[in-house]
């Protein structure tokens, strides 16, 4: 929920990337994994990709996918 007393910054355009650990230092073609790009909703009125419930490391580890999320304004 929006709190008008919360500091706001224009420094908000971030790309978050989570990738699974590979067994070899250099991933091989056989190690290819799908990429999930997630853009949160909010109709330009609310929302953020930085909430704890939207962190991609759980999905990345359990499903072996690269997870990408971003903030926008």
PDB file of C-alpha atoms in Angstrom:
ATOM      1  CA  UNK A   1       0.000   0.000   0.000  1.00  0.00           C
ATOM      2  CA  UNK A   2       1.280   3.473  -0.827  1.00  0.00           C
ATOM      3  CA  UNK A   3       2.552   5.506   2.099  1.00  0.00           C
ATOM      4  CA  UNK A   4       3.015   9.211   1.225  1.00  0.00           C
ATOM      5  CA  UNK A   5       5.771   9.510   3.868  1.00  0.00           C
ATOM      6  CA  UNK A   6       7.971   6.954   2.098  1.00  0.00           C
ATOM      7  CA  UNK A   7      11.020   8.406   0.326  1.00  0.00           C
ATOM      8  CA  UNK A   8      10.715   8.102  -3.455  1.00  0.00           C
ATOM      9  CA  UNK A   9      13.584   7.965  -5.922  1.00  0.00           C
ATOM     10  CA  UNK A  10      13.790   8.081  -9.700  1.00  0.00           C
ATOM     11  CA  UNK A  11      16.645   5.567  -9.453  1.00  0.00           C
ATOM     12  CA  UNK A  12      14.288   2.642  -9.979  1.00  0.00           C
ATOM     13  CA  UNK A  13      15.038   1.075 -13.348  1.00  0.00           C
ATOM     14  CA  UNK A  14      16.630  -2.243 -12.453  1.00  0.00           C
ATOM     15  CA  UNK A  15      16.859  -5.631 -14.129  1.00  0.00           C
ATOM     16  CA  UNK A  16      16.973  -8.570 -11.703  1.00  0.00           C
ATOM     17  CA  UNK A  17      18.442 -11.858 -12.951  1.00  0.00           C
ATOM     18  CA  UNK A  18      18.648 -15.193 -11.128  1.00  0.00           C
ATOM     19  CA  UNK A  19      20.437 -18.128 -12.774  1.00  0.00           C
ATOM     20  CA  UNK A  20      20.879 -21.717 -11.548  1.00  0.00           C
ATOM     21  CA  UNK A  21      24.289 -23.002 -10.547  1.00  0.00           C
ATOM     22  CA  UNK A  22      25.978 -25.143 -13.192  1.00  0.00           C
ATOM     23  CA  UNK A  23      28.173 -28.133 -12.371  1.00  0.00           C
ATOM     24  CA  UNK A  24      30.953 -26.963 -14.669  1.00  0.00           C
ATOM     25  CA  UNK A  25      32.583 -23.507 -14.567  1.00  0.00           C
ATOM     26  CA  UNK A  26      31.626 -22.925 -18.201  1.00  0.00           C
ATOM     27  CA  UNK A  27      28.056 -23.947 -19.119  1.00  0.00           C
ATOM     28  CA  UNK A  28      27.840 -26.345 -22.055  1.00  0.00           C
ATOM     29  CA  UNK A  29      25.111 -26.377 -24.753  1.00  0.00           C
ATOM     30  CA  UNK A  30      23.519 -29.361 -22.998  1.00  0.00           C
ATOM     31  CA  UNK A  31      23.118 -27.143 -19.901  1.00  0.00           C
ATOM     32  CA  UNK A  32      20.660 -24.810 -21.662  1.00  0.00           C
ATOM     33  CA  UNK A  33      17.743 -23.728 -19.483  1.00  0.00           C
ATOM     34  CA  UNK A  34      14.551 -21.793 -20.214  1.00  0.00           C
ATOM     35  CA  UNK A  35      14.295 -18.082 -19.402  1.00  0.00           C
ATOM     36  CA  UNK A  36      11.255 -16.705 -17.590  1.00  0.00           C
ATOM     37  CA  UNK A  37      10.758 -12.931 -17.960  1.00  0.00           C
ATOM     38  CA  UNK A  38       8.290 -11.556 -15.444  1.00  0.00           C
ATOM     39  CA  UNK A  39       6.813  -8.032 -15.498  1.00  0.00           C
ATOM     40  CA  UNK A  40       4.687  -7.225 -12.464  1.00  0.00           C
ATOM     41  CA  UNK A  41       1.243  -5.707 -12.880  1.00  0.00           C
ATOM     42  CA  UNK A  42      -0.087  -2.592 -11.255  1.00  0.00           C
ATOM     43  CA  UNK A  43      -1.297  -0.423 -14.136  1.00  0.00           C
ATOM     44  CA  UNK A  44       1.483   2.124 -13.512  1.00  0.00           C
ATOM     45  CA  UNK A  45      -0.173   2.910 -10.173  1.00  0.00           C
ATOM     46  CA  UNK A  46       1.360   0.408  -7.756  1.00  0.00           C
ATOM     47  CA  UNK A  47       3.680  -2.541  -7.586  1.00  0.00           C
ATOM     48  CA  UNK A  48       7.358  -3.375  -7.602  1.00  0.00           C
ATOM     49  CA  UNK A  49       9.561  -6.320  -8.453  1.00  0.00           C
ATOM     50  CA  UNK A  50      11.544  -5.900  -5.232  1.00  0.00           C
ATOM     51  CA  UNK A  51       8.985  -7.393  -2.841  1.00  0.00           C
ATOM     52  CA  UNK A  52      10.226 -10.552  -1.117  1.00  0.00           C
ATOM     53  CA  UNK A  53       7.416 -12.643  -2.612  1.00  0.00           C
ATOM     54  CA  UNK A  54       8.684 -11.833  -6.117  1.00  0.00           C
ATOM     55  CA  UNK A  55      12.308 -12.883  -5.597  1.00  0.00           C
ATOM     56  CA  UNK A  56      13.246 -15.413  -8.272  1.00  0.00           C
ATOM     57  CA  UNK A  57      15.821 -17.526  -6.442  1.00  0.00           C
ATOM     58  CA  UNK A  58      13.284 -20.126  -5.248  1.00  0.00           C
ATOM     59  CA  UNK A  59      11.918 -20.699  -8.755  1.00  0.00           C
ATOM     60  CA  UNK A  60      15.423 -20.655 -10.208  1.00  0.00           C
ATOM     61  CA  UNK A  61      16.639 -23.380  -7.833  1.00  0.00           C
ATOM     62  CA  UNK A  62      13.583 -25.608  -7.880  1.00  0.00           C
ATOM     63  CA  UNK A  63      12.773 -25.467 -11.612  1.00  0.00           C
ATOM     64  CA  UNK A  64      16.216 -24.902 -13.186  1.00  0.00           C
ATOM     65  CA  UNK A  65      15.215 -21.744 -15.069  1.00  0.00           C
ATOM     66  CA  UNK A  66      16.743 -18.301 -15.456  1.00  0.00           C
ATOM     67  CA  UNK A  67      14.347 -15.769 -13.917  1.00  0.00           C
ATOM     68  CA  UNK A  68      14.370 -12.128 -15.041  1.00  0.00           C
ATOM     69  CA  UNK A  69      12.253  -9.376 -13.511  1.00  0.00           C
ATOM     70  CA  UNK A  70      12.366  -5.608 -13.809  1.00  0.00           C
ATOM     71  CA  UNK A  71      11.057  -2.389 -12.362  1.00  0.00           C
ATOM     72  CA  UNK A  72       9.469   0.227 -14.573  1.00  0.00           C
ATOM     73  CA  UNK A  73       7.778   3.546 -14.068  1.00  0.00           C
TER      74      UNK A  73
END
